[in-house]
Each structure stands twice: as C-alpha cells, then as structure tokens.
PDB file of C-alpha atoms in Angstrom:
ATOM      1  CA  MET A   1       4.351 -34.675  87.029  1.00 62.00           C
ATOM      2  CA  THR A   2       8.293 -33.399  86.920  1.00 62.00           C
ATOM      3  CA  LEU A   3       7.663 -35.011  91.023  1.00 62.00           C
ATOM      4  CA  LEU A   4       6.769 -38.557  89.654  1.00 67.00           C
ATOM      5  CA  ALA A   5       8.889 -38.018  86.824  1.00 67.00           C
ATOM      6  CA  HIS A   6      12.239 -37.545  89.093  1.00 60.00           C
ATOM      7  CA  GLN A   7      10.540 -40.442  91.101  1.00 66.00           C
ATOM      8  CA  LEU A   8      10.487 -42.362  88.664  1.00 74.00           C
ATOM      9  CA  LYS A   9      13.762 -41.991  86.368  1.00 73.00           C
ATOM     10  CA  ALA A  10      15.739 -42.809  89.468  1.00 72.00           C
ATOM     11  CA  PRO A  11      15.733 -46.308  90.229  1.00 76.00           C
ATOM     12  CA  LEU A  12      15.747 -46.791  86.013  1.00 81.00           C
ATOM     13  CA  SER A  13      18.902 -44.686  86.031  1.00 82.00           C
ATOM     14  CA  VAL A  14      20.414 -47.712  88.582  1.00 81.00           C
ATOM     15  CA  ILE A  15      18.887 -50.422  86.376  1.00 86.00           C
ATOM     16  CA  SER A  16      20.443 -48.851  83.027  1.00 86.00           C
ATOM     17  CA  ALA A  17      23.793 -48.745  84.917  1.00 85.00           C
ATOM     18  CA  LEU A  18      24.510 -51.387  86.246  1.00 86.00           C
ATOM     19  CA  ALA A  19      22.789 -53.205  83.528  1.00 88.00           C
ATOM     20  CA  GLN A  20      25.498 -51.426  81.192  1.00 87.00           C
ATOM     21  CA  SER A  21      28.532 -52.949  83.146  1.00 86.00           C
ATOM     22  CA  LEU A  22      27.634 -55.904  83.183  1.00 86.00           C
ATOM     23  CA  ALA A  23      26.942 -56.256  79.091  1.00 87.00           C
ATOM     24  CA  ARG A  24      30.640 -54.294  78.825  1.00 86.00           C
ATOM     25  CA  ARG A  25      32.108 -56.157  81.901  1.00 85.00           C
ATOM     26  CA  GLY A  26      30.559 -59.065  83.626  1.00 83.00           C
ATOM     27  CA  HIS A  27      32.386 -61.689  81.503  1.00 84.00           C
ATOM     28  CA  ARG A  28      35.508 -60.310  83.703  1.00 86.00           C
ATOM     29  CA  MET A  29      33.688 -59.694  86.729  1.00 86.00           C
ATOM     30  CA  PRO A  30      33.906 -62.270  89.859  1.00 88.00           C
ATOM     31  CA  SER A  31      30.726 -64.179  90.246  1.00 88.00           C
ATOM     32  CA  ASP A  32      30.358 -62.479  93.635  1.00 88.00           C
ATOM     33  CA  ASP A  33      30.334 -58.829  92.011  1.00 87.00           C
ATOM     34  CA  VAL A  34      27.793 -60.068  88.822  1.00 88.00           C
ATOM     35  CA  ARG A  35      25.941 -61.503  92.271  1.00 87.00           C
ATOM     36  CA  GLU A  36      25.759 -57.867  93.868  1.00 86.00           C
ATOM     37  CA  ARG A  37      24.988 -56.006  90.664  1.00 87.00           C
ATOM     38  CA  ALA A  38      21.894 -58.135  89.507  1.00 88.00           C
ATOM     39  CA  LYS A  39      20.632 -57.640  93.492  1.00 84.00           C
ATOM     40  CA  LYS A  40      20.972 -53.791  93.465  1.00 85.00           C
ATOM     41  CA  ILE A  41      19.252 -54.128  89.439  1.00 87.00           C
ATOM     42  CA  TRP A  42      15.636 -56.032  91.345  1.00 84.00           C
ATOM     43  CA  LEU A  43      15.583 -53.945  94.141  1.00 80.00           C
ATOM     44  CA  ALA A  44      16.062 -51.132  91.909  1.00 81.00           C
ATOM     45  CA  SER A  45      13.152 -52.763  89.578  1.00 85.00           C
ATOM     46  CA  ARG A  46      10.944 -53.729  92.840  1.00 80.00           C
ATOM     47  CA  ARG A  47      11.421 -49.989  93.729  1.00 77.00           C
ATOM     48  CA  LEU A  48       9.950 -48.791  90.091  1.00 82.00           C
ATOM     49  CA  ASP A  49       7.104 -51.668  89.570  1.00 81.00           C
ATOM     50  CA  GLU A  50       6.022 -50.246  93.638  1.00 77.00           C
ATOM     51  CA  LEU A  51       6.155 -46.465  92.494  1.00 77.00           C
ATOM     52  CA  ILE A  52       3.875 -47.684  89.613  1.00 80.00           C
ATOM     53  CA  GLY A  53       1.472 -49.247  91.357  1.00 77.00           C
ATOM     54  CA  THR A  54       0.913 -46.000  93.494  1.00 76.00           C
ATOM     55  CA  ILE A  55       0.457 -43.757  90.800  1.00 78.00           C
ATOM     56  CA  MET A  56      -1.450 -45.963  88.696  1.00 78.00           C
ATOM     57  CA  ASN A  57      -4.295 -46.209  91.866  1.00 76.00           C
ATOM     58  CA  PHE A  58      -3.723 -43.499  93.059  1.00 76.00           C
ATOM     59  CA  THR A  59      -5.218 -42.552  89.590  1.00 76.00           C
ATOM     60  CA  ARG A  60      -7.867 -44.854  89.927  1.00 75.00           C
ATOM     61  CA  ALA A  61      -8.923 -43.998  93.271  1.00 75.00           C
ATOM     62  CA  ASN A  62      -9.637 -39.926  92.369  1.00 72.00           C
ATOM     63  CA  ALA A  63     -11.655 -41.457  89.240  1.00 71.00           C
ATOM     64  CA  GLY A  64     -13.860 -43.182  91.813  1.00 74.00           C
ATOM     65  CA  GLY A  65     -12.288 -46.394  89.440  1.00 70.00           C
ATOM     66  CA  ILE A  66     -11.794 -49.168  92.250  1.00 79.00           C
ATOM     67  CA  VAL A  67     -14.043 -51.262  93.114  1.00 79.00           C
ATOM     68  CA  LEU A  68     -14.006 -53.390  96.052  1.00 85.00           C
ATOM     69  CA  HIS A  69     -14.104 -57.692  95.841  1.00 88.00           C
ATOM     70  CA  ARG A  70     -14.901 -59.107  98.776  1.00 92.00           C
ATOM     71  CA  THR A  71     -13.499 -62.070 100.240  1.00 93.00           C
ATOM     72  CA  LEU A  72     -12.695 -63.841 103.211  1.00 94.00           C
ATOM     73  CA  PHE A  73      -8.938 -63.321 103.377  1.00 95.00           C
ATOM     74  CA  ASP A  74      -5.971 -64.066 106.347  1.00 95.00           C
ATOM     75  CA  ILE A  75      -5.000 -60.624 107.967  1.00 95.00           C
ATOM     76  CA  LYS A  76      -1.976 -62.270 109.888  1.00 96.00           C
ATOM     77  CA  ALA A  77      -0.508 -64.246 106.561  1.00 95.00           C
ATOM     78  CA  VAL A  78      -0.766 -61.002 104.572  1.00 95.00           C
ATOM     79  CA  LEU A  79       1.614 -58.675 107.300  1.00 96.00           C
ATOM     80  CA  HIS A  80       3.545 -61.745 108.184  1.00 95.00           C
ATOM     81  CA  ARG A  81       4.264 -61.909 104.220  1.00 92.00           C
ATOM     82  CA  ILE A  82       4.599 -57.951 103.542  1.00 92.00           C
ATOM     83  CA  SER A  83       6.889 -57.391 106.901  1.00 92.00           C
ATOM     84  CA  ARG A  84       9.521 -60.490 104.520  1.00 89.00           C
ATOM     85  CA  GLU A  85       9.388 -58.691 101.619  1.00 85.00           C
ATOM     86  CA  HIS A  86       9.513 -55.203 103.079  1.00 84.00           C
ATOM     87  CA  GLU A  87      12.789 -56.471 104.969  1.00 84.00           C
ATOM     88  CA  GLN A  88      14.135 -58.293 102.131  1.00 78.00           C
ATOM     89  CA  LEU A  89      14.055 -54.692 100.873  1.00 73.00           C
ATOM     90  CA  SER A  90      15.533 -52.837 103.095  1.00 71.00           C
ATOM     91  CA  GLY A  91      18.376 -55.600 103.613  1.00 68.00           C
ATOM     92  CA  PHE A  92      17.931 -55.515 107.466  1.00 66.00           C
ATOM     93  CA  ARG A  93      15.918 -57.451 109.664  1.00 66.00           C
ATOM     94  CA  ARG A  94      13.544 -55.174 111.382  1.00 84.00           C
ATOM     95  CA  CYS A  95      10.286 -55.647 111.700  1.00 92.00           C
ATOM     96  CA  LYS A  96       8.771 -56.932 115.070  1.00 94.00           C
ATOM     97  CA  LEU A  97       5.137 -58.536 114.671  1.00 96.00           C
ATOM     98  CA  ASP A  98       2.492 -59.323 117.492  1.00 96.00           C
ATOM     99  CA  ILE A  99      -0.792 -60.026 115.848  1.00 97.00           C
ATOM    100  CA  ASP A 100      -1.501 -63.612 117.185  1.00 96.00           C
ATOM    101  CA  VAL A 101      -5.029 -61.183 118.345  1.00 96.00           C
ATOM    102  CA  LEU A 102      -5.994 -60.970 115.198  1.00 96.00           C
ATOM    103  CA  PRO A 103      -8.476 -63.196 113.801  1.00 93.00           C
ATOM    104  CA  ASP A 104      -7.557 -66.454 110.899  1.00 90.00           C
ATOM    105  CA  ARG A 105     -10.452 -64.505 108.415  1.00 92.00           C
ATOM    106  CA  LEU A 106     -11.088 -61.533 108.292  1.00 94.00           C
ATOM    107  CA  SER A 107     -13.661 -59.737 105.019  1.00 93.00           C
ATOM    108  CA  GLY A 108     -12.151 -56.967 102.770  1.00 93.00           C
ATOM    109  CA  ASP A 109     -10.677 -56.560  99.600  1.00 92.00           C
ATOM    110  CA  ALA A 110      -7.352 -59.014 100.313  1.00 93.00           C
ATOM    111  CA  VAL A 111      -5.598 -57.155  97.693  1.00 89.00           C
ATOM    112  CA  LEU A 112      -6.192 -53.725  98.889  1.00 91.00           C
ATOM    113  CA  ILE A 113      -5.805 -54.592 102.267  1.00 94.00           C
ATOM    114  CA  GLU A 114      -2.558 -55.442 101.103  1.00 92.00           C
ATOM    115  CA  GLN A 115      -1.236 -52.601  99.337  1.00 90.00           C
ATOM    116  CA  ALA A 116      -2.712 -49.854 102.307  1.00 93.00           C
ATOM    117  CA  LEU A 117      -0.877 -51.731 104.954  1.00 95.00           C
ATOM    118  CA  GLY A 118       2.415 -52.205 102.950  1.00 91.00           C
ATOM    119  CA  ILE A 119       2.436 -48.424 102.081  1.00 91.00           C
ATOM    120  CA  VAL A 120       2.181 -47.725 105.687  1.00 94.00           C
ATOM    121  CA  LEU A 121       4.997 -50.034 106.224  1.00 93.00           C
ATOM    122  CA  ALA A 122       7.365 -49.215 104.217  1.00 89.00           C
ATOM    123  CA  ASN A 123       7.070 -45.796 105.114  1.00 90.00           C
ATOM    124  CA  ALA A 124       8.026 -47.002 108.482  1.00 92.00           C
ATOM    125  CA  LEU A 125      10.764 -49.040 107.356  1.00 90.00           C
ATOM    126  CA  ARG A 126      11.819 -45.815 105.097  1.00 87.00           C
ATOM    127  CA  TYR A 127      12.250 -43.138 107.035  1.00 89.00           C
ATOM    128  CA  SER A 128      13.538 -45.355 110.010  1.00 88.00           C
ATOM    129  CA  PRO A 129      17.354 -45.535 110.773  1.00 87.00           C
ATOM    130  CA  GLU A 130      18.744 -49.276 110.322  1.00 83.00           C
ATOM    131  CA  ASP A 131      19.292 -49.968 114.034  1.00 84.00           C
ATOM    132  CA  ARG A 132      15.916 -49.212 114.983  1.00 87.00           C
ATOM    133  CA  HIS A 133      12.669 -51.602 114.774  1.00 90.00           C
ATOM    134  CA  VAL A 134       9.585 -51.136 113.512  1.00 94.00           C
ATOM    135  CA  VAL A 135       6.708 -53.046 115.818  1.00 96.00           C
ATOM    136  CA  VAL A 136       3.476 -54.084 114.112  1.00 97.00           C
ATOM    137  CA  THR A 137       0.669 -54.446 116.329  1.00 97.00           C
ATOM    138  CA  GLY A 138      -2.515 -56.087 116.312  1.00 97.00           C
ATOM    139  CA  SER A 139      -6.098 -55.867 118.877  1.00 96.00           C
ATOM    140  CA  VAL A 140      -9.512 -56.515 118.780  1.00 95.00           C
ATOM    141  CA  CYS A 141     -12.540 -54.863 119.620  1.00 89.00           C
ATOM    142  CA  GLU A 142     -16.543 -56.377 119.397  1.00 82.00           C
ATOM    143  CA  LYS A 143     -16.140 -54.825 116.099  1.00 89.00           C
ATOM    144  CA  ALA A 144     -13.287 -54.350 115.037  1.00 94.00           C
ATOM    145  CA  ILE A 145      -9.851 -54.622 114.357  1.00 96.00           C
ATOM    146  CA  ALA A 146      -6.777 -52.710 114.843  1.00 97.00           C
ATOM    147  CA  VAL A 147      -3.212 -52.977 113.348  1.00 98.00           C
ATOM    148  CA  THR A 148      -0.767 -50.506 114.151  1.00 98.00           C
ATOM    149  CA  ILE A 149       2.643 -49.686 112.717  1.00 97.00           C
ATOM    150  CA  ALA A 150       5.340 -47.905 115.114  1.00 96.00           C
ATOM    151  CA  ASP A 151       8.502 -46.390 114.073  1.00 94.00           C
ATOM    152  CA  GLU A 152      11.597 -44.658 115.907  1.00 93.00           C
ATOM    153  CA  GLY A 153      11.850 -42.721 113.008  1.00 92.00           C
ATOM    154  CA  ILE A 154      12.917 -38.745 111.619  1.00 94.00           C
ATOM    155  CA  GLY A 155       8.729 -38.593 112.162  1.00 95.00           C
ATOM    156  CA  ILE A 156       6.626 -35.549 110.650  1.00 95.00           C
ATOM    157  CA  PRO A 157       6.805 -32.039 111.933  1.00 95.00           C
ATOM    158  CA  ALA A 158       3.672 -30.652 113.893  1.00 95.00           C
ATOM    159  CA  SER A 159       3.256 -28.402 111.219  1.00 95.00           C
ATOM    160  CA  ASP A 160       3.036 -30.634 108.790  1.00 94.00           C
ATOM    161  CA  LEU A 161       1.224 -33.595 109.958  1.00 94.00           C
ATOM    162  CA  PRO A 162      -2.330 -32.039 108.996  1.00 93.00           C
ATOM    163  CA  PHE A 163      -1.879 -32.093 105.802  1.00 93.00           C
ATOM    164  CA  ILE A 164       0.577 -35.744 105.115  1.00 92.00           C
ATOM    165  CA  SER A 165      -2.032 -37.630 103.643  1.00 89.00           C
ATOM    166  CA  GLN A 166      -3.008 -35.155 101.032  1.00 88.00           C
ATOM    167  CA  PRO A 167      -1.540 -36.134  97.513  1.00 82.00           C
ATOM    168  CA  PHE A 168       1.372 -34.724  96.692  1.00 79.00           C
ATOM    169  CA  PHE A 169       2.327 -33.416  99.829  1.00 84.00           C
ATOM    170  CA  ARG A 170       5.418 -34.502 101.261  1.00 86.00           C
ATOM    171  CA  ALA A 171       6.648 -33.474 105.088  1.00 90.00           C
ATOM    172  CA  ALA A 172       9.385 -30.837 105.122  1.00 90.00           C
ATOM    173  CA  ASN A 173      12.124 -33.200 106.675  1.00 91.00           C
ATOM    174  CA  THR A 174      11.737 -35.675 103.949  1.00 87.00           C
ATOM    175  CA  LYS A 175      13.421 -33.696 100.732  1.00 79.00           C
ATOM    176  CA  HIS A 176      16.654 -36.408 101.160  1.00 79.00           C
ATOM    177  CA  VAL A 177      14.149 -39.881 101.455  1.00 79.00           C
ATOM    178  CA  PRO A 178      12.711 -40.719  97.708  1.00 73.00           C
ATOM    179  CA  GLY A 179       9.257 -40.659  97.527  1.00 74.00           C
ATOM    180  CA  THR A 180       5.767 -39.710  95.827  1.00 72.00           C
ATOM    181  CA  GLY A 181       4.077 -38.093  98.589  1.00 78.00           C
ATOM    182  CA  LEU A 182       0.894 -40.739  96.976  1.00 83.00           C
ATOM    183  CA  GLY A 183       1.286 -43.078  99.185  1.00 87.00           C
ATOM    184  CA  LEU A 184      -1.020 -42.385 102.104  1.00 91.00           C
ATOM    185  CA  SER A 185      -3.580 -41.106 100.997  1.00 89.00           C
ATOM    186  CA  LEU A 186      -3.844 -44.071  99.067  1.00 89.00           C
ATOM    187  CA  ALA A 187      -3.586 -46.616 101.806  1.00 93.00           C
ATOM    188  CA  ARG A 188      -6.280 -43.789 103.392  1.00 93.00           C
ATOM    189  CA  HIS A 189      -8.948 -44.500 100.386  1.00 91.00           C
ATOM    190  CA  ILE A 190      -8.452 -47.547 100.649  1.00 92.00           C
ATOM    191  CA  VAL A 191      -9.535 -48.065 104.309  1.00 95.00           C
ATOM    192  CA  SER A 192     -12.066 -45.132 103.831  1.00 93.00           C
ATOM    193  CA  LEU A 193     -13.240 -47.918 101.007  1.00 92.00           C
ATOM    194  CA  HIS A 194     -13.704 -50.809 104.064  1.00 95.00           C
ATOM    195  CA  SER A 195     -15.621 -47.537 106.077  1.00 94.00           C
ATOM    196  CA  GLY A 196     -12.319 -48.092 108.341  1.00 96.00           C
ATOM    197  CA  LYS A 197      -9.989 -45.062 109.903  1.00 96.00           C
ATOM    198  CA  LEU A 198      -6.242 -44.635 108.712  1.00 97.00           C
ATOM    199  CA  LEU A 199      -4.865 -42.289 112.517  1.00 96.00           C
ATOM    200  CA  ILE A 200      -1.523 -40.901 112.742  1.00 96.00           C
ATOM    201  CA  GLU A 201       0.303 -39.560 115.464  1.00 96.00           C
ATOM    202  CA  SER A 202       3.867 -38.418 114.974  1.00 96.00           C
ATOM    203  CA  GLU A 203       6.404 -36.334 116.795  1.00 94.00           C
ATOM    204  CA  GLU A 204       9.750 -34.789 114.638  1.00 94.00           C
ATOM    205  CA  GLY A 205      12.633 -36.820 115.882  1.00 92.00           C
ATOM    206  CA  ARG A 206      11.064 -39.405 117.522  1.00 93.00           C
ATOM    207  CA  GLY A 207       8.886 -41.935 115.380  1.00 94.00           C
ATOM    208  CA  THR A 208       5.998 -42.178 114.241  1.00 96.00           C
ATOM    209  CA  VAL A 209       2.554 -43.990 114.953  1.00 97.00           C
ATOM    210  CA  VAL A 210      -0.243 -45.136 112.415  1.00 97.00           C
ATOM    211  CA  ARG A 211      -2.937 -46.820 113.164  1.00 97.00           C
ATOM    212  CA  ILE A 212      -4.905 -48.830 110.566  1.00 97.00           C
ATOM    213  CA  LYS A 213      -8.801 -49.689 111.738  1.00 97.00           C
ATOM    214  CA  LEU A 214     -10.880 -52.017 110.010  1.00 96.00           C
ATOM    215  CA  PRO A 215     -14.677 -53.251 110.925  1.00 94.00           C
ATOM    216  CA  ARG A 216     -14.930 -57.214 110.955  1.00 84.00           C
ATOM    217  CA  GLU A 217     -17.936 -57.357 109.115  1.00 74.00           C
ATOM    218  CA  PRO A 218     -19.064 -55.303 106.338  1.00 63.00           C
ATOM    219  CA  ASP A 219     -21.338 -52.516 106.427  1.00 55.00           C
TER     220      ASP A 219
END
C-alpha cells in the first residue's frame, strides 16, 4: 500500500504544482510556457489515470471479478492506436510495427486485450533509452496469433526473471523508474482468460521480448 500511495502521489504532485503556477502567474507567462505546463499536466493526469485503472483491474482480477465480453475486433487497429498514444505520452516516435499478417478480425474482449497490450508496450518504452526503437511484430499459425513486443532497454536480471509477473514484484534494476509491479501480472491474467499465453525472454542490459499468444477462435 505504501508503494501504491507513492506511485499515485507522484503525478498528483506534478499536477498540483503546475496548476498552482498557472493560477498564480499564468496571465504573465508567454503562451509557449502555458502550453508546456498544460501538456505536463495532461501527461501527469494520463499517468494517474493509468495507475488507477491498473489498480482497479488488478483488484477485480484478484477477486475473480473480470468477465470477458467477446466481440470480433481489429487487433491491428488496436496496435496502431496504442502505439500512437504511448509514443505521444513518451514524447518520441519509437515504435516500429510489422503486423500486416495479423487477421482483420479476432475474437476476444477488445478492451481487455488492448489493456494487456498497452501494459507491455508501455513497459517496453518506459525501460528503453530514447534513441532505441520498440519493435512490434505479428505472426499467425493455424490456430493462434502472436504479438511480439521487443525492446533494447535495460532488461531483467536473470535472478528476477522467474518472479517478474508476480504482483508487486519489481526487478532490482528498475527502482529509478516509476511503477507498481502490477502491470505484467494483470496482463498475464487477461491473456490467460483468453486461453492464451504471455511469454517473457530477457537479458539484463540487452532488452526484453514479450510474446502474447492468443487463439484465433474461442474455446
């Protein structure tokens, strides 16, 4: 709970400080400064919303409260949208997509699948240098599709890798990066609900590869 409180307080403090500066001196600031502060407020609010959403959904998942609402959806459109959104949040265009082979329609809960993919993509961007790309690749076999998200970031120490999807666990080399340790646990739970698999390969200092496999048809 202390960890969660700290992670929630950080973006809230940014929002509060910037809003106070605008309220006090906004009428004297150049328009570019006002826009820059407004952008920082927006980014911090997005981070706060992301944290709250992850915590709420993890709580629901832990209580068995997540129910799938299956529809046919375009997973390629989902990947393009979340890539643009996370690039915008990070401030850099660093996603390379190679997903044309994926089907136009996939059966699943579009909202939950988008959240699982978003968690993995956000992690890849968060733990990568600004000058390195995150590569998103799609592949298809007879009964399943796979989305692979590969980065060239800090990687995960070998001793931490077996525990990386456990709730609240964070790798030893991530203490300088904000996070709750809930995201991968939630993503794996969502993929499991779809009878899929989330597989992680990583090497410290060289990057991480996360592969999400989903059946093409529901069981």
